């Protein structure tokens, strides 16, 4: 089709330019309306299907009208989609026509070229602009749809994505079609054959727009490949290289999702088109842009995402530019960019710089990169510090850290354990753990063992060095000998080489066989034969070709050198150089191991604090790291493993589970199965138990209960424990047997069947010969037998042992023997276990205990007690013994059995002449102390026996009787759930039933009858304790109590410290029996607490007071001040005891929380770490209980802020920072703000103003709490003249403004303005100028107030003192403002 071409199509800068005619340029003659477009499109469709693309010349105006049509209604969108389909078909036809013409050997005529050039430009112009407009409409439809979904509108938008069917697919096809067109040699359409820039820009622009609009998905990655193939073609063939980096930088700067697609596209350009220079330009452009503005903006984030993505795809391409990026961006302001560059460095090192065959240049590059990572472990940003530590962790996991960097990296990581950011601490602990687990040195890093090995190897190296010295001397001697021998050998060598220049040998003999022949011949000096054999060895070694090329003289020297070697071998010279090098390497390896172990050891003391951290991640990572360190044998981890037991009592289940799993990993993880596994587990448990302190036993028992419930401790482990305990397992030591017994006690505490199934074995050992050698076995066996009865059993009763049984008699005899053994180390535990067994397992335990006490008194009289007047009157029958007891116990206090005045310690019988002292009876003090202790513990067990066992037994009998009566009356029984009698205390029942008011009723129901009966039993038991145990004249405790009081009342006469301790403790235990006895002796006990200097007595008294508080809270309540007084004692043990007891009582609501709790708050800054931890945990617990902490907080602030307390300001701030951090409720904070502001007028000292302002700065503020500050500004307006006070309020403003909503920011701004007004000079101090100021204030405050920071006049006082002077009027200000 040849038509005259009378126009040229010029690509317009703006679409409206086509409407204007200019010379021979094509212009749009008519713009059609929507009504005409449909008909026109039908005509276009008919012509397009004919396959002739030149119809565009006639219908260009139609498509132009569609592009420029206003609005985006449904008909417009339909026309756009129809036009796109027709243009797609048209471009396809164009491509088919133009391809053969452009590739033909003969060029087109000029007229034909111009026609196809116009057609190509017009068609692609229309298609690109149609696609652009559809994209805009599609994006708008998506935005409207999302907006409607967010606002939950039911209204249908004008545009909907459904109006663009399969647009994503069609857009992809369009780009593929565009790429195919670009593959044609389109430049031939121009003359000269260079495509015009506007055409290339138009084609590439739609690609850039698609990058901006379309996010990467798994189903559209091919679209982006096509885009960059088009751009690659434009760069390679159409001179687009200059524009491409500029547009890509614009896209990356403004589009977040473009990072992934651009990174993949740049890599595609490199792989498919060999374009790498573009990336260099991009890197330079990014670096330049970020150096101009490196704040943490969206631009920084977008560029960082791109760099990270590209480094993951093509790390080798980024290495040449990484040094520049590091230099330019690692010092920039944005932590995001620093993280990005450091992440790229880490990934590059792992992927490209870890192989063994690195060149020296690459090693230097790697080391430079690692130095960057190392230096940023101490970056100013916590985000960067945590990121770098994570990168080092990844490098360690990938084994990419050189050995010479490990120590430095770990040193920095250990320093970060004390970082203020929990993210950094967590990353540091993960890195240390990884380094420990994958350390290149040893599976056990015990410093002592490593040092022993090192010393051993150093000694071996020194010995080897001596050997080397001897070898060197021997070699020197041999060399001298050879120097004299060589001239004699040379003629023989020359003769042989001259006669036989090329000797040939068979290969039947080996080198070893020839060597065995040569050495003896060298010793015999048979040199001719030796020369032949040496040449044969050389021949067999394959050196014939080399030696044949040598000259005669050179050959002679060569053979002479060979002979010298065999000469040295024949002389027996050994070469130890290689062995020495190996030994040096071993010593260096052990030295590095020691350095590594020492460094690791230094990390664990810092982890103790993290175990008790408020942040869960700190706790979890610290537990994990301690566990790993313990398994590697790191010194110092034992204490951490013990401290972890404290977390067993945490209220956070995740922490408890973490501890349990950690111990499982340490104790139950073995590489064995079956019995061998059980033995290994028992060994681990025993070792761990031997290391923990006794105070952690209770926590260990709790963990043991979990392990038994989870079957981690199964029947096989229990069997091995019993075998070790009974010494049936071969090789078991006495210490291992005791540890196994202790483990069995812990296990049986949660599973009674462990002990009950083996009662006979335990009883045999308990009274067997072993216990006399080791009384601890006796104590443990009784504890194990006690555990055979379930403490929380659902049974109503259990069978007790007869008091007359043989086993009870044996226990009693053994106890009496142990009682009089002076060297028994732990008598208290033994006595406690005996009485525990009696009262838990035996019938009539009170009778057994009384008989035991009588037996002791009898032995005192028979063997130990000496009376000057009568030494022979000893009763033998039980009746006589009882009478004798009564006689002794009824004596006046000054004549009691143990009235010694000097602490005798001998165990032999004291003769009459040496013991008579003013006619009184004498006895060794250790026996008196033991006897007093037994009385006290027996008293406690007797009270518990009455309160629990007797009460429950009587209740059970009442139930049986009631059941029998109901059966006789044929009445159904009441529900079981109405009454639970097991493990119920009579004291608890009395407290519960004391509130029941007796109102007259016509027919009392059964529940009330049951409650009355229950109350009667409880009252009966109560009366036994009140009236019989200590006040019945015939009761044993009545007489013994006088004896105990006498010892306590006469510390000058009974001066032994242990005796006084036992007596005071027993007195406190006696007071738990009767409220009357308690009330009578309370003041006496308080005098002991106040006056004694014995710390153990003080601690025992504090513990006794705690027990008395539970027993008789109303009696103890007036004396609680003595509890708090102990918190100020200098002795750490006493303070610790007081803190434990007070926290226990307050948390169990036995003591009312009053203002004295401020004394507890001071313990937050105690010098003892354990006291600090317990106190912090206490306040954390009460903060979770209703409003207790909030209610007492004003008292705490008032007490700690008292100037008479002289509390250091740093300690005050530490205390209040912790306590106020526990207040989280907004309502409480609002009220607290007001209360604190009201404290300003009543304070008189600048230090108090600073303290109040500091407390205010610790709170978190919302809109209402800031308004409270504004409302109460009048109370502190003069105090802000103090710089510290002002800075505290500025801190409130800055902290509240962070991440605040606009409403809150507005209120904060108002407060800031009001605060600044307080600092301004008031030129007119007249009261009328300020409505909120009283007349009195204005009279006192005349004269201008200097600005904050301005130097006052000489006659004026400083602003701080002016604030103090004006404080008297604050109340007036308040009243006037309110008015």
PDB file of N, CA, C and O in Angstrom, residues 1201-1227:
ATOM      1  N   UNK A1201      11.170  11.331 101.760  1.00  0.00           N
ATOM      2  CA  UNK A1201      11.501  12.717 101.471  1.00  0.00           C
ATOM      3  C   UNK A1201      11.757  13.557 102.707  1.00  0.00           C
ATOM      4  O   UNK A1201      12.061  14.749 102.583  1.00  0.00           O
ATOM      5  N   UNK A1202      11.639  12.941 103.888  1.00  0.00           N
ATOM      6  CA  UNK A1202      11.882  13.666 105.129  1.00  0.00           C
ATOM      7  C   UNK A1202      13.364  14.052 105.210  1.00  0.00           C
ATOM      8  O   UNK A1202      14.247  13.206 105.094  1.00  0.00           O
ATOM      9  N   UNK A1203      13.624  15.342 105.428  1.00  0.00           N
ATOM     10  CA  UNK A1203      15.020  15.804 105.452  1.00  0.00           C
ATOM     11  C   UNK A1203      15.769  15.260 106.656  1.00  0.00           C
ATOM     12  O   UNK A1203      16.998  15.171 106.650  1.00  0.00           O
ATOM     13  N   UNK A1204      15.025  14.880 107.708  1.00  0.00           N
ATOM     14  CA  UNK A1204      15.692  14.336 108.896  1.00  0.00           C
ATOM     15  C   UNK A1204      16.225  12.927 108.655  1.00  0.00           C
ATOM     16  O   UNK A1204      17.047  12.440 109.424  1.00  0.00           O
ATOM     17  N   UNK A1205      15.735  12.272 107.612  1.00  0.00           N
ATOM     18  CA  UNK A1205      16.207  10.925 107.298  1.00  0.00           C
ATOM     19  C   UNK A1205      17.612  10.956 106.704  1.00  0.00           C
ATOM     20  O   UNK A1205      18.341   9.962 106.775  1.00  0.00           O
ATOM     21  N   UNK A1206      17.966  12.071 106.085  1.00  0.00           N
ATOM     22  CA  UNK A1206      19.290  12.235 105.470  1.00  0.00           C
ATOM     23  C   UNK A1206      19.588  11.140 104.446  1.00  0.00           C
ATOM     24  O   UNK A1206      20.684  10.596 104.393  1.00  0.00           O
ATOM     25  N   UNK A1207      18.589  10.813 103.671  1.00  0.00           N
ATOM     26  CA  UNK A1207      18.762   9.790 102.635  1.00  0.00           C
ATOM     27  C   UNK A1207      19.484  10.397 101.442  1.00  0.00           C
ATOM     28  O   UNK A1207      19.139  11.488 100.961  1.00  0.00           O
ATOM     29  N   UNK A1208      20.500   9.682 100.960  1.00  0.00           N
ATOM     30  CA  UNK A1208      21.253  10.146  99.803  1.00  0.00           C
ATOM     31  C   UNK A1208      20.312  10.317  98.603  1.00  0.00           C
ATOM     32  O   UNK A1208      19.415   9.497  98.371  1.00  0.00           O
ATOM     33  N   UNK A1209      20.516  11.379  97.837  1.00  0.00           N
ATOM     34  CA  UNK A1209      19.597  11.687  96.738  1.00  0.00           C
ATOM     35  C   UNK A1209      19.599  10.618  95.668  1.00  0.00           C
ATOM     36  O   UNK A1209      18.552  10.269  95.109  1.00  0.00           O
ATOM     37  N   UNK A1210      20.752  10.032  95.392  1.00  0.00           N
ATOM     38  CA  UNK A1210      20.808   8.957  94.392  1.00  0.00           C
ATOM     39  C   UNK A1210      20.022   7.736  94.854  1.00  0.00           C
ATOM     40  O   UNK A1210      19.321   7.083  94.056  1.00  0.00           O
ATOM     41  N   UNK A1211      20.134   7.413  96.150  1.00  0.00           N
ATOM     42  CA  UNK A1211      19.377   6.276  96.685  1.00  0.00           C
ATOM     43  C   UNK A1211      17.875   6.568  96.642  1.00  0.00           C
ATOM     44  O   UNK A1211      17.068   5.676  96.336  1.00  0.00           O
ATOM     45  N   UNK A1212      17.513   7.801  96.944  1.00  0.00           N
ATOM     46  CA  UNK A1212      16.103   8.175  96.865  1.00  0.00           C
ATOM     47  C   UNK A1212      15.582   7.977  95.440  1.00  0.00           C
ATOM     48  O   UNK A1212      14.500   7.418  95.230  1.00  0.00           O
ATOM     49  N   UNK A1213      16.350   8.412  94.482  1.00  0.00           N
ATOM     50  CA  UNK A1213      15.893   8.324  93.095  1.00  0.00           C
ATOM     51  C   UNK A1213      15.821   6.867  92.630  1.00  0.00           C
ATOM     52  O   UNK A1213      14.898   6.490  91.898  1.00  0.00           O
ATOM     53  N   UNK A1214      16.792   6.069  93.045  1.00  0.00           N
ATOM     54  CA  UNK A1214      16.752   4.647  92.671  1.00  0.00           C
ATOM     55  C   UNK A1214      15.513   3.975  93.245  1.00  0.00           C
ATOM     56  O   UNK A1214      14.827   3.200  92.564  1.00  0.00           O
ATOM     57  N   UNK A1215      15.224   4.267  94.509  1.00  0.00           N
ATOM     58  CA  UNK A1215      14.066   3.658  95.168  1.00  0.00           C
ATOM     59  C   UNK A1215      12.768   4.072  94.498  1.00  0.00           C
ATOM     60  O   UNK A1215      11.928   3.240  94.148  1.00  0.00           O
ATOM     61  N   UNK A1216      12.589   5.371  94.319  1.00  0.00           N
ATOM     62  CA  UNK A1216      11.339   5.848  93.756  1.00  0.00           C
ATOM     63  C   UNK A1216      11.196   5.468  92.285  1.00  0.00           C
ATOM     64  O   UNK A1216      10.083   5.249  91.804  1.00  0.00           O
ATOM     65  N   UNK A1217      12.298   5.370  91.588  1.00  0.00           N
ATOM     66  CA  UNK A1217      12.242   4.954  90.184  1.00  0.00           C
ATOM     67  C   UNK A1217      11.664   3.552  90.066  1.00  0.00           C
ATOM     68  O   UNK A1217      10.841   3.274  89.186  1.00  0.00           O
ATOM     69  N   UNK A1218      12.080   2.676  90.964  1.00  0.00           N
ATOM     70  CA  UNK A1218      11.560   1.293  90.901  1.00  0.00           C
ATOM     71  C   UNK A1218      10.099   1.241  91.329  1.00  0.00           C
ATOM     72  O   UNK A1218       9.265   0.610  90.657  1.00  0.00           O
ATOM     73  N   UNK A1219       9.763   1.902  92.432  1.00  0.00           N
ATOM     74  CA  UNK A1219       8.407   1.791  92.969  1.00  0.00           C
ATOM     75  C   UNK A1219       7.401   2.465  92.045  1.00  0.00           C
ATOM     76  O   UNK A1219       6.338   1.899  91.732  1.00  0.00           O
ATOM     77  N   UNK A1220       7.705   3.663  91.587  1.00  0.00           N
ATOM     78  CA  UNK A1220       6.761   4.357  90.700  1.00  0.00           C
ATOM     79  C   UNK A1220       6.637   3.655  89.361  1.00  0.00           C
ATOM     80  O   UNK A1220       5.624   3.799  88.675  1.00  0.00           O
ATOM     81  N   UNK A1221       7.670   2.907  88.980  1.00  0.00           N
ATOM     82  CA  UNK A1221       7.567   2.138  87.743  1.00  0.00           C
ATOM     83  C   UNK A1221       6.543   1.026  87.812  1.00  0.00           C
ATOM     84  O   UNK A1221       6.118   0.488  86.783  1.00  0.00           O
ATOM     85  N   UNK A1222       6.103   0.678  89.028  1.00  0.00           N
ATOM     86  CA  UNK A1222       5.103  -0.376  89.204  1.00  0.00           C
ATOM     87  C   UNK A1222       3.675   0.160  89.110  1.00  0.00           C
ATOM     88  O   UNK A1222       2.730  -0.621  89.071  1.00  0.00           O
ATOM     89  N   UNK A1223       3.526   1.479  89.125  1.00  0.00           N
ATOM     90  CA  UNK A1223       2.194   2.094  89.002  1.00  0.00           C
ATOM     91  C   UNK A1223       1.883   2.258  87.522  1.00  0.00           C
ATOM     92  O   UNK A1223       2.533   3.035  86.825  1.00  0.00           O
ATOM     93  N   UNK A1224       0.878   1.530  87.055  1.00  0.00           N
ATOM     94  CA  UNK A1224       0.583   1.526  85.619  1.00  0.00           C
ATOM     95  C   UNK A1224      -0.820   2.019  85.277  1.00  0.00           C
ATOM     96  O   UNK A1224      -1.083   2.388  84.147  1.00  0.00           O
ATOM     97  N   UNK A1225      -1.737   2.024  86.252  1.00  0.00           N
ATOM     98  CA  UNK A1225      -3.105   2.408  85.948  1.00  0.00           C
ATOM     99  C   UNK A1225      -3.206   3.919  85.762  1.00  0.00           C
ATOM    100  O   UNK A1225      -2.693   4.693  86.579  1.00  0.00           O
ATOM    101  N   UNK A1226      -3.902   4.332  84.703  1.00  0.00           N
ATOM    102  CA  UNK A1226      -4.000   5.757  84.392  1.00  0.00           C
ATOM    103  C   UNK A1226      -4.701   6.529  85.505  1.00  0.00           C
ATOM    104  O   UNK A1226      -4.293   7.646  85.849  1.00  0.00           O
ATOM    105  N   UNK A1227      -5.741   5.933  86.063  1.00  0.00           N
ATOM    106  CA  UNK A1227      -6.492   6.642  87.109  1.00  0.00           C
ATOM    107  C   UNK A1227      -5.614   6.871  88.348  1.00  0.00           C
ATOM    108  O   UNK A1227      -5.658   7.948  88.964  1.00  0.00           O
TER     109      UNK A1227
END
